[in-house]
Amino acid sequence: MANLPPSMPEKMFGVILKGHGDLDQLEYRNDLALPDMGHHDVLIKVEAAGVNNTDINTRTAWYSKGDGDSDDASWSGQALQFPRIQGADVCGTIVAVGDSVEKDRIGQRVLIEPCIREAQGKTLETPWYFGSECNGGFAEYAVVSNRHAYKVTSTLESHELASFPCSYSTAENMLTRARVQPHDRVLITGASGGVGSAAIQLAKARGASVIAITSPSKADEILEIGADQVLGRDVNYADALGANSVDVAIDLVAGDAFPSLLEVMKSGGRYAVAGAIGGPLVELDVRTLYLKDLSFFGCTVLEPEVFGNLVKLIEENKIKPLVAETYPLSEIAAAQTSFEQKKHIGKIVLTVNADS
């Protein structure tokens, strides 16, 4: 089903997640089987893969709503199959294709769309997340349906391109769902993280003005990215901005600040959420929701046009990569430790090569 190059190794290196738990559940190995290919698949030699909250959330069973039960501890709410190769952010080169895929795709540099709607040649009823419901990019090679491998033409390095897929598509999806348009006043929480810093750039590309919420120590760098105003995490939003003053809230934090976000939103405002690093349980006065005619958007599955639009913005140099640190794949534990410390702005990326 695939035209494999003669130089293809019998085994590959990569990192497997053995089960839910701490960093000791991650194991780097060089004897993994190459991924199986279907008729509609492409085989990608991975060059770089970004680190995301979802990698850690999946490993620690954070997604589970049960009491000590990990049967729903995945992106889709289903039990994970172990061992699992994680990694949603992937930049690489197509080295082989299934027999239903055009042969001229071989050699193309691609980004993988992390929201998987097709696998094994079938449309999925419930979309998967690359590196969660299926194996991902923390390995020498990865397989994905042809439709999810987007050719990208760019002078950026692979580790820079790998900073885009997950965070930027999540941010662009939130802006798309919330219908952000020119002259909107947009408040973004968690603004120094991968999704938050991406949302700043993407909102500015739409002509909106941006208020970014982050720690004061990161304010200057966030302003350089493009934010028009920066507020500290402990600031009372209503005191600083005035009630009913924000068109759109892009929330990646939730937690205790949630009521304050709704207070500053205008009547008819739009609230989009795709993270809860401040805590998943919030206090909601339903009267605020209906009396202000607010619209709420939970954002996980990408709208069909989002990833193509993102690749176009990359190719037009309208957004730039924000890579804080790089690590070889074999040092994934150190990379995730640094990620959890939240001292960086942008993305932490793993380089994937034979010396990893």
CSV table of C-alpha atoms in Angstrom, one decimal, residues 44 48 88-94 105 108-114 144-154 156-158 160-166 307 310-312 314-315:
chain,number,residue,atom,x,y,z
A,44,ILE,CA,6.1,11.6,7.3
A,48,ALA,CA,10.3,18.8,14.9
A,88,ALA,CA,0.3,16.9,18.1
A,89,ASP,CA,2.6,19.6,16.6
A,90,VAL,CA,4.5,18.2,13.7
A,91,CYS,CA,6.6,19.5,10.9
A,92,GLY,CA,8.2,17.0,8.6
A,93,THR,CA,8.6,15.7,5.1
A,94,ILE,CA,6.5,13.1,3.3
A,105,ARG,CA,3.3,14.4,-2.6
A,108,GLN,CA,6.7,17.8,0.3
A,109,ARG,CA,7.4,19.6,3.5
A,110,VAL,CA,4.2,19.5,5.6
A,111,LEU,CA,2.4,20.5,8.8
A,112,ILE,CA,-0.1,18.0,10.3
A,113,GLU,CA,-3.5,19.3,11.1
A,114,PRO,CA,-3.9,18.1,14.8
A,144,VAL,CA,-1.7,10.5,9.0
A,145,SER,CA,-4.5,10.6,6.4
A,146,ASN,CA,-3.4,12.5,3.3
A,147,ARG,CA,-6.1,15.2,3.8
A,148,HIS,CA,-4.5,16.2,7.2
A,149,ALA,CA,-0.9,16.7,5.8
A,150,TYR,CA,-0.8,20.3,4.6
A,151,LYS,CA,2.0,21.4,2.2
A,152,VAL,CA,3.8,24.5,3.5
A,153,THR,CA,6.1,26.7,1.5
A,154,SER,CA,8.3,28.7,3.9
A,156,LEU,CA,11.3,29.1,8.4
A,157,GLU,CA,13.2,26.3,10.1
A,158,SER,CA,11.4,23.1,11.0
A,160,GLU,CA,9.9,27.2,14.0
A,161,LEU,CA,7.1,25.6,11.8
A,162,ALA,CA,6.4,23.0,14.5
A,163,SER,CA,5.4,25.8,16.8
A,164,PHE,CA,2.3,26.6,14.8
A,165,PRO,CA,-0.1,23.6,14.3
A,166,CYS,CA,-1.7,23.1,17.7
A,307,PHE,CA,-6.0,25.0,9.3
A,310,LEU,CA,-3.4,29.2,9.2
A,311,VAL,CA,-1.0,27.7,6.6
A,312,LYS,CA,-1.8,30.6,4.3
A,314,ILE,CA,2.3,31.4,7.6
A,315,GLU,CA,3.2,31.4,3.9
